[in-house]
Short mmCIF file of C-alpha atoms and ligand atoms in Angstrom, two decimals:
data_model
loop_
_atom_site.label_atom_id
_atom_site.label_comp_id
_atom_site.label_asym_id
_atom_site.label_seq_id
_atom_site.Cartn_x
_atom_site.Cartn_y
_atom_site.Cartn_z
CA UNK A 1 -27.25 -26.18 4.59
CA UNK A 2 -23.54 -26.99 4.10
CA UNK A 3 -21.67 -26.63 7.38
CA UNK A 4 -18.23 -27.70 6.21
CA UNK A 5 -16.32 -27.01 3.02
CA UNK A 6 -12.82 -27.53 1.68
CA UNK A 7 -11.09 -25.25 -0.83
CA UNK A 8 -7.76 -25.23 -2.67
CA UNK A 9 -5.87 -22.09 -3.67
CA UNK A 10 -2.46 -21.37 -5.18
CA UNK A 11 -0.09 -18.49 -4.48
CA UNK A 12 0.39 -15.69 -6.98
CA UNK A 13 3.43 -13.58 -7.75
CA UNK A 14 2.94 -9.88 -8.41
CA UNK A 15 4.81 -8.43 -11.39
CA UNK A 16 3.47 -5.00 -10.46
CA UNK A 17 3.68 -5.00 -6.69
CA UNK A 18 1.17 -4.06 -4.03
CA UNK A 19 3.01 -2.32 -1.21
CA UNK A 20 1.15 0.03 1.12
CA UNK A 21 -2.41 0.44 2.34
CA UNK A 22 -4.84 3.34 2.09
CA UNK A 23 -6.88 1.82 4.96
CA UNK A 24 -5.41 -0.82 7.23
CA UNK A 25 -8.66 -1.93 8.89
CA UNK A 26 -10.54 -2.38 5.63
CA UNK A 27 -7.41 -3.67 3.83
CA UNK A 28 -7.56 -1.17 0.98
CA UNK A 29 -4.40 -1.23 -1.17
CA UNK A 30 -2.82 2.14 -1.99
CA UNK A 31 -1.60 0.96 -5.42
CA UNK A 32 -2.87 -1.28 -8.21
CA UNK A 33 -1.10 -4.62 -8.67
CA UNK A 34 -0.83 -7.23 -11.41
CA UNK A 35 0.02 -10.89 -10.87
CA UNK A 36 0.30 -14.41 -12.15
CA UNK A 37 -1.38 -17.16 -10.12
CA UNK A 38 0.89 -20.21 -10.01
CA UNK A 39 0.29 -23.95 -10.39
CA UNK A 40 2.61 -24.93 -7.49
CA UNK A 41 2.48 -24.76 -3.67
CA UNK A 42 -1.30 -25.17 -3.15
CA UNK A 43 -2.97 -24.51 0.18
CA UNK A 44 -5.92 -26.70 1.18
CA UNK A 45 -8.27 -25.36 3.83
CA UNK A 46 -11.34 -26.88 5.48
CA UNK A 47 -13.80 -24.73 7.43
CA UNK A 48 -16.24 -26.55 9.70
CA UNK A 49 -18.87 -24.78 11.78
CA UNK A 50 -18.90 -25.82 15.45
CA UNK A 51 -22.02 -24.18 16.94
CA UNK A 52 -21.43 -25.64 20.41
CA UNK A 53 -17.82 -24.48 20.76
CA UNK A 54 -16.78 -21.38 22.68
CA UNK A 55 -14.16 -20.07 20.26
CA UNK A 56 -12.63 -20.58 16.82
CA UNK A 57 -9.85 -23.15 16.43
CA UNK A 58 -7.14 -22.73 13.81
CA UNK A 59 -4.89 -25.62 12.80
CA UNK A 60 -1.85 -24.97 10.61
CA UNK A 61 -0.45 -28.15 9.10
CA UNK A 62 -2.17 -30.14 11.86
CA UNK A 63 -0.88 -28.04 14.78
CA UNK A 64 -2.65 -25.23 16.66
CA UNK A 65 -1.71 -21.87 15.11
CA UNK A 66 -0.05 -19.14 17.20
CA UNK A 67 -2.19 -16.48 18.92
CA UNK A 68 -1.64 -13.81 16.28
CA UNK A 69 -2.59 -16.08 13.36
CA UNK A 70 -5.64 -17.37 15.25
CA UNK A 71 -6.76 -13.79 15.91
CA UNK A 72 -6.31 -12.82 12.26
CA UNK A 73 -8.37 -15.82 11.11
CA UNK A 74 -11.04 -15.21 13.79
CA UNK A 75 -11.37 -11.57 12.64
CA UNK A 76 -11.86 -12.85 9.11
CA UNK A 77 -14.48 -15.38 10.28
CA UNK A 78 -16.32 -12.49 11.98
CA UNK A 79 -16.96 -11.08 8.49
CA UNK A 80 -18.56 -14.38 7.45
CA UNK A 81 -20.63 -14.57 10.66
CA UNK A 82 -21.89 -11.03 10.12
CA UNK A 83 -22.80 -11.57 6.47
CA UNK A 84 -24.47 -14.93 7.02
CA UNK A 85 -26.15 -14.02 10.30
CA UNK A 86 -24.75 -17.22 11.76
CA UNK A 87 -22.80 -16.58 14.96
CA UNK A 88 -21.21 -20.07 15.06
CA UNK A 89 -17.50 -20.53 15.82
CA UNK A 90 -15.53 -22.64 13.36
CA UNK A 91 -12.57 -24.97 13.06
CA UNK A 92 -10.19 -23.92 10.29
CA UNK A 93 -7.79 -26.66 9.23
CA UNK A 94 -5.24 -25.40 6.71
CA UNK A 95 -2.41 -27.26 5.00
CA UNK A 96 0.31 -25.36 3.19
CA UNK A 97 2.76 -26.82 0.73
CA UNK A 98 4.57 -23.48 0.55
CA UNK A 99 6.89 -22.46 3.40
CA UNK A 100 4.78 -20.21 5.65
CA UNK A 101 5.85 -16.57 6.11
CA UNK A 102 8.91 -16.74 3.83
CA UNK A 103 7.80 -14.26 1.19
CA UNK A 104 6.44 -17.07 -0.95
CA UNK A 105 2.86 -15.84 -0.81
CA UNK A 106 1.45 -18.26 1.78
CA UNK A 107 -1.00 -15.60 2.98
CA UNK A 108 -2.27 -15.18 -0.59
CA UNK A 109 -3.11 -18.85 -1.06
CA UNK A 110 -4.14 -19.14 2.60
CA UNK A 111 -6.75 -16.39 2.66
CA UNK A 112 -8.00 -17.20 -0.85
CA UNK A 113 -8.66 -20.80 0.26
CA UNK A 114 -10.18 -19.57 3.53
CA UNK A 115 -12.51 -17.15 1.70
CA UNK A 116 -13.79 -19.83 -0.70
CA UNK A 117 -14.16 -22.56 1.96
CA UNK A 118 -15.54 -20.15 4.57
CA UNK A 119 -18.16 -18.62 2.26
CA UNK A 120 -19.41 -22.13 1.38
CA UNK A 121 -19.40 -23.39 4.98
CA UNK A 122 -21.39 -20.33 6.14
CA UNK A 123 -23.86 -20.79 3.25
CA UNK A 124 -22.95 -17.60 1.37
CA UNK A 125 -23.35 -17.65 -2.41
CA UNK A 126 -20.72 -15.19 -3.63
CA UNK A 127 -19.55 -14.47 -7.17
CA UNK A 128 -15.82 -14.15 -8.09
CA UNK A 129 -15.73 -10.40 -7.47
CA UNK A 130 -17.32 -10.79 -4.04
CA UNK A 131 -14.97 -13.67 -3.21
CA UNK A 132 -12.00 -11.56 -4.26
CA UNK A 133 -13.16 -8.63 -2.11
CA UNK A 134 -13.67 -11.02 0.80
CA UNK A 135 -10.23 -12.63 0.41
CA UNK A 136 -8.70 -9.13 0.35
CA UNK A 137 -9.96 -8.52 3.88
CA UNK A 138 -7.64 -11.32 5.01
CA UNK A 139 -4.62 -10.32 2.93
CA UNK A 140 -4.63 -7.97 -0.05
CA UNK A 141 -2.55 -10.34 -2.18
CA UNK A 142 -5.18 -13.07 -1.57
CA UNK A 143 -7.67 -11.10 -3.68
CA UNK A 144 -5.57 -12.10 -6.71
CA UNK A 145 -5.35 -15.85 -5.90
CA UNK A 146 -9.14 -16.07 -6.34
CA UNK A 147 -8.41 -15.51 -10.06
CA UNK A 148 -6.76 -18.01 -12.44
CA UNK A 149 -3.60 -16.99 -14.29
CA UNK A 150 -3.17 -13.25 -14.83
CA UNK A 151 -5.02 -10.89 -12.51
CA UNK A 152 -5.18 -7.18 -11.88
CA UNK A 153 -6.12 -5.87 -8.45
CA UNK A 154 -7.54 -2.38 -8.24
CA UNK A 155 -6.62 0.02 -5.50
CA UNK A 156 -9.09 2.09 -3.53
CA UNK A 157 -12.44 1.47 -1.86
CA UNK A 158 -14.04 -1.89 -2.60
CA UNK A 159 -10.83 -3.16 -4.18
CA UNK A 160 -10.96 -6.54 -5.90
CA UNK A 161 -9.02 -8.49 -8.50
CA UNK A 162 -10.27 -9.49 -11.92
CA UNK A 163 -8.89 -11.64 -14.71
CA UNK A 164 -6.60 -10.05 -17.26
CA UNK A 165 -6.93 -11.78 -20.63
CA UNK A 166 -3.42 -12.58 -21.84
CA UNK A 167 -2.50 -14.63 -24.90
CA UNK A 168 0.51 -15.01 -27.12
CA UNK A 169 3.03 -15.63 -24.36
CA UNK A 170 3.96 -18.88 -22.64
CA UNK A 171 5.59 -17.79 -19.38
CA UNK A 172 7.26 -19.77 -16.61
CA UNK A 173 8.35 -18.62 -13.17
CA UNK A 174 11.48 -20.32 -11.83
CA UNK A 175 11.48 -19.96 -8.03
CA UNK A 176 14.75 -20.12 -6.10
CA UNK A 177 14.05 -20.90 -2.45
CA UNK A 178 17.11 -19.38 -0.78
CA UNK A 179 15.61 -19.36 2.68
CA UNK A 180 12.35 -21.01 3.67
CA UNK A 181 12.42 -19.63 7.23
CA UNK A 182 9.85 -17.12 8.52
CA UNK A 183 10.74 -13.48 7.85
CA UNK A 184 12.07 -11.15 10.54
CA UNK A 185 9.39 -8.51 9.93
CA UNK A 186 5.85 -9.16 8.69
CA UNK A 187 4.91 -7.59 5.38
CA UNK A 188 2.15 -5.75 7.21
CA UNK A 189 4.55 -4.05 9.62
CA UNK A 190 7.11 -3.45 6.88
CA UNK A 191 4.50 -1.85 4.65
CA UNK A 192 3.34 0.45 7.42
CA UNK A 193 6.89 1.53 8.18
CA UNK A 194 7.63 2.12 4.50
CA UNK A 195 4.56 4.26 3.83
CA UNK A 196 5.05 6.23 7.04
CA UNK A 197 8.81 6.86 6.87
CA UNK A 198 10.30 6.23 3.43
CA UNK A 199 10.93 9.44 1.46
CA UNK A 200 10.93 7.31 -1.71
CA UNK A 201 7.48 5.75 -1.26
CA UNK A 202 5.35 8.31 -3.10
CA UNK A 203 7.75 8.40 -6.03
CA UNK A 204 7.61 4.61 -6.35
CA UNK A 205 3.79 4.57 -6.10
CA UNK A 206 3.59 7.13 -8.91
CA UNK A 207 6.10 5.26 -11.08
CA UNK A 208 4.14 2.08 -10.44
CA UNK A 209 1.14 3.56 -12.26
CA UNK A 210 3.31 4.07 -15.33
CA UNK A 211 4.71 0.54 -14.91
CA UNK A 212 1.18 -0.88 -14.84
CA UNK A 213 0.07 0.94 -17.99
CA UNK A 214 3.23 -0.09 -19.83
CA UNK A 215 2.97 -3.68 -18.64
CA UNK A 216 -0.63 -3.96 -19.81
CA UNK A 217 0.48 -2.77 -23.24
CA UNK A 218 3.37 -5.27 -23.22
CA UNK A 219 1.01 -8.10 -22.27
CA UNK A 220 -1.45 -7.03 -24.98
CA UNK A 221 1.29 -7.23 -27.58
CA UNK A 222 2.66 -10.53 -26.22
CA UNK A 223 6.08 -9.01 -25.48
CA UNK A 224 7.44 -11.16 -22.63
CA UNK A 225 10.79 -9.38 -22.59
CA UNK A 226 9.14 -6.02 -22.03
CA UNK A 227 6.90 -7.59 -19.34
CA UNK A 228 10.02 -8.93 -17.61
CA UNK A 229 11.91 -5.62 -17.80
CA UNK A 230 9.00 -3.73 -16.26
CA UNK A 231 8.47 -6.39 -13.56
CA UNK A 232 12.12 -6.28 -12.56
CA UNK A 233 12.28 -2.48 -12.32
CA UNK A 234 8.99 -2.38 -10.37
CA UNK A 235 10.26 -4.91 -7.82
CA UNK A 236 13.65 -3.25 -7.41
CA UNK A 237 11.90 0.09 -6.94
CA UNK A 238 9.70 -1.42 -4.22
CA UNK A 239 12.77 -2.77 -2.40
CA UNK A 240 14.46 0.64 -2.78
CA UNK A 241 11.52 2.30 -0.98
CA UNK A 242 11.90 -0.23 1.83
CA UNK A 243 15.66 0.29 2.09
CA UNK A 244 14.99 4.01 2.51
CA UNK A 245 12.49 3.42 5.36
CA UNK A 246 13.58 4.41 8.87
CA UNK A 247 14.78 2.05 10.16
CA UNK A 248 15.45 0.23 6.87
CA UNK A 249 13.45 -2.84 5.88
CA UNK A 250 15.81 -5.19 4.08
CA UNK A 251 14.46 -8.49 2.80
CA UNK A 252 17.18 -9.04 0.20
CA UNK A 253 20.10 -11.22 1.32
CA UNK A 254 23.62 -11.58 -0.15
CA UNK A 255 22.45 -14.76 -1.88
CA UNK A 256 19.60 -12.78 -3.48
CA UNK A 257 22.11 -10.46 -5.14
CA UNK A 258 24.18 -13.43 -6.32
CA UNK A 259 21.08 -14.78 -8.08
CA UNK A 260 20.35 -11.33 -9.56
CA UNK A 261 23.88 -11.27 -11.00
CA UNK A 262 23.30 -14.69 -12.58
CA UNK A 263 20.02 -13.50 -14.11
CA UNK A 264 21.88 -10.56 -15.69
CA UNK A 265 24.52 -12.95 -17.05
CA UNK A 266 21.79 -15.17 -18.52
CA UNK A 267 20.35 -12.16 -20.32
CA UNK A 268 23.83 -11.26 -21.54
CA UNK A 269 24.14 -14.79 -22.92
CA UNK A 270 20.87 -14.44 -24.83
CA UNK A 271 18.47 -16.17 -22.43
CA UNK A 272 15.69 -13.71 -21.52
CA UNK A 273 15.13 -13.95 -17.76
CA UNK A 274 13.87 -11.32 -15.31
CA UNK A 275 13.81 -11.34 -11.51
CA UNK A 276 11.25 -10.30 -8.95
CA UNK A 277 11.41 -10.49 -5.14
CA UNK A 278 8.74 -10.08 -2.47
CA UNK A 279 8.86 -9.82 1.33
CA UNK A 280 11.76 -12.24 1.62
CA UNK A 281 15.12 -13.14 0.04
CA UNK A 282 13.73 -15.67 -2.46
CA UNK A 283 13.91 -14.87 -6.17
CA UNK A 284 11.30 -15.65 -8.80
CA UNK A 285 12.61 -15.57 -12.34
CA UNK A 286 10.21 -14.91 -15.20
CA UNK A 287 11.19 -16.50 -18.51
CA UNK A 288 9.76 -18.25 -21.53
CA UNK A 289 8.44 -21.70 -20.78
CA UNK A 290 10.83 -23.12 -23.39
CA UNK A 291 13.80 -21.60 -21.50
CA UNK A 292 12.68 -22.68 -18.01
CA UNK A 293 14.94 -25.72 -17.83
CA UNK A 294 18.03 -23.76 -18.94
CA UNK A 295 17.23 -21.05 -16.39
CA UNK A 296 16.61 -23.60 -13.61
CA UNK A 297 19.93 -25.36 -14.33
CA UNK A 298 21.87 -22.08 -14.28
CA UNK A 299 20.27 -21.11 -10.98
CA UNK A 300 20.88 -24.54 -9.47
CA UNK A 301 24.59 -24.06 -10.10
CA UNK A 302 24.44 -20.55 -8.60
CA UNK A 303 22.49 -21.55 -5.48
CA UNK A 304 23.65 -25.11 -4.75
CA UNK A 305 21.43 -27.02 -2.34
CA UNK A 306 18.53 -24.57 -2.65
CA UNK A 307 15.22 -25.92 -3.92
CA UNK A 308 14.32 -24.68 -7.40
CA UNK A 309 10.70 -24.98 -8.46
CA UNK A 310 9.35 -24.14 -11.91
CA UNK A 311 5.79 -22.81 -11.98
CA UNK A 312 3.40 -21.95 -14.76
CA UNK A 313 -0.01 -20.25 -14.80
CA UNK A 314 -2.31 -21.91 -12.30
CA UNK A 315 -6.01 -22.21 -11.48
CA UNK A 316 -8.36 -20.00 -9.49
CA UNK A 317 -9.19 -20.80 -5.86
CA UNK A 318 -12.00 -23.37 -5.87
CA UNK A 319 -13.97 -25.75 -3.71
CA UNK A 320 -12.30 -29.14 -3.50
CA UNK A 321 -15.25 -30.87 -5.21
CA UNK A 322 -15.13 -28.49 -8.20
CA UNK A 323 -13.00 -29.13 -11.29
C1 2P0 B 1 2.48 -8.40 -3.53
N1 2P0 B 1 3.50 -8.53 -1.25
O1 2P0 B 1 1.93 -7.63 -4.35
C2 2P0 B 1 3.34 -7.76 -2.47
C3 2P0 B 1 4.74 -7.54 -2.96
C4 2P0 B 1 4.87 -8.68 -0.88
C5 2P0 B 1 5.64 -7.84 -1.80
O2 2P0 B 1 1.31 -8.68 -0.94
O3 2P0 B 1 -0.89 -6.93 4.88
O4 2P0 B 1 0.61 -10.73 2.85
O5 2P0 B 1 -1.86 -9.17 4.41
O6 2P0 B 1 -2.21 -7.30 2.79
O7 2P0 B 1 -0.60 -9.48 1.00
C6 2P0 B 1 2.62 -9.51 0.80
O8 2P0 B 1 1.77 -8.89 1.68
O9 2P0 B 1 0.06 -8.30 3.11
C7 2P0 B 1 2.43 -8.88 -0.51
P1 2P0 B 1 -1.30 -7.91 3.83
P2 2P0 B 1 0.37 -9.47 2.13
O10 2P0 B 1 2.36 -9.64 -3.62
#
């Protein structure tokens, strides 16, 4: 039986956002979400069973992880121990190429890689749907990184992500890394505060259902501009619900708004580009692949010194030996 396995997963960016849980223990999202898995910033994770050890060990980029991260990973490993009937502790060695905790989806790639490597190391033979459900127990957004390219993640009990067939568009995501530092408030805490205190949350969740239906239609008809318009309004609505939380959750920085202004100017100048932001100040700009270089150059001038990375659709989480 395999006792060690390595997996690689990429982050994904939601164009219809997940924000809010129906059940925090079981990690059930309160809204549907729709995303694009990227081909940049992979996470590589090895899980090795250590039957003789007393506890789990978690290494993040070669260094022992903090207590909270270790606990979150150990809770996830408990699911694997239960399902496989193997009580062994494990060493989890994870390497990120994306800045951790900066709203650049490191928990998505992290838990997707951990789910795939962990299932293999504990000898579980899971299909994509089961892997997606498992990854969701670590981080809801991770359910989507188990899927290549476009994915839709269903809300409610047993939530999982599945592929969304999309053709006729050639999208790129230009990522402006304004601040790679860890965020002041975790998305988990921010989500809880938003759902519990923001008077705008229910209205956004309802409008998000309309956004999803309209985005699916736009994707079906290959209308990237419509996809971008809907993505931008969905993200701004999510941030509005957070700003209305008590106390406010504000991830957007002055530099974020400067980039948003530039994106509007690009559109005014005939270059279709649309912005989305997650639990951090960084901006991801959706555009046509053919326009990506123009967009990246404009943003480089707007945010001098900030890394700009252009991503396209990327692969599903997979074992390192698979192709
Ligand atoms: C998303 N985000 O759909 C949304 C949009 C950030 C903003 O999923 O509590 O790390 O582990 O499920 O997945 C970030 O939150 O939160 C996230 P948990 P997660 O991508």
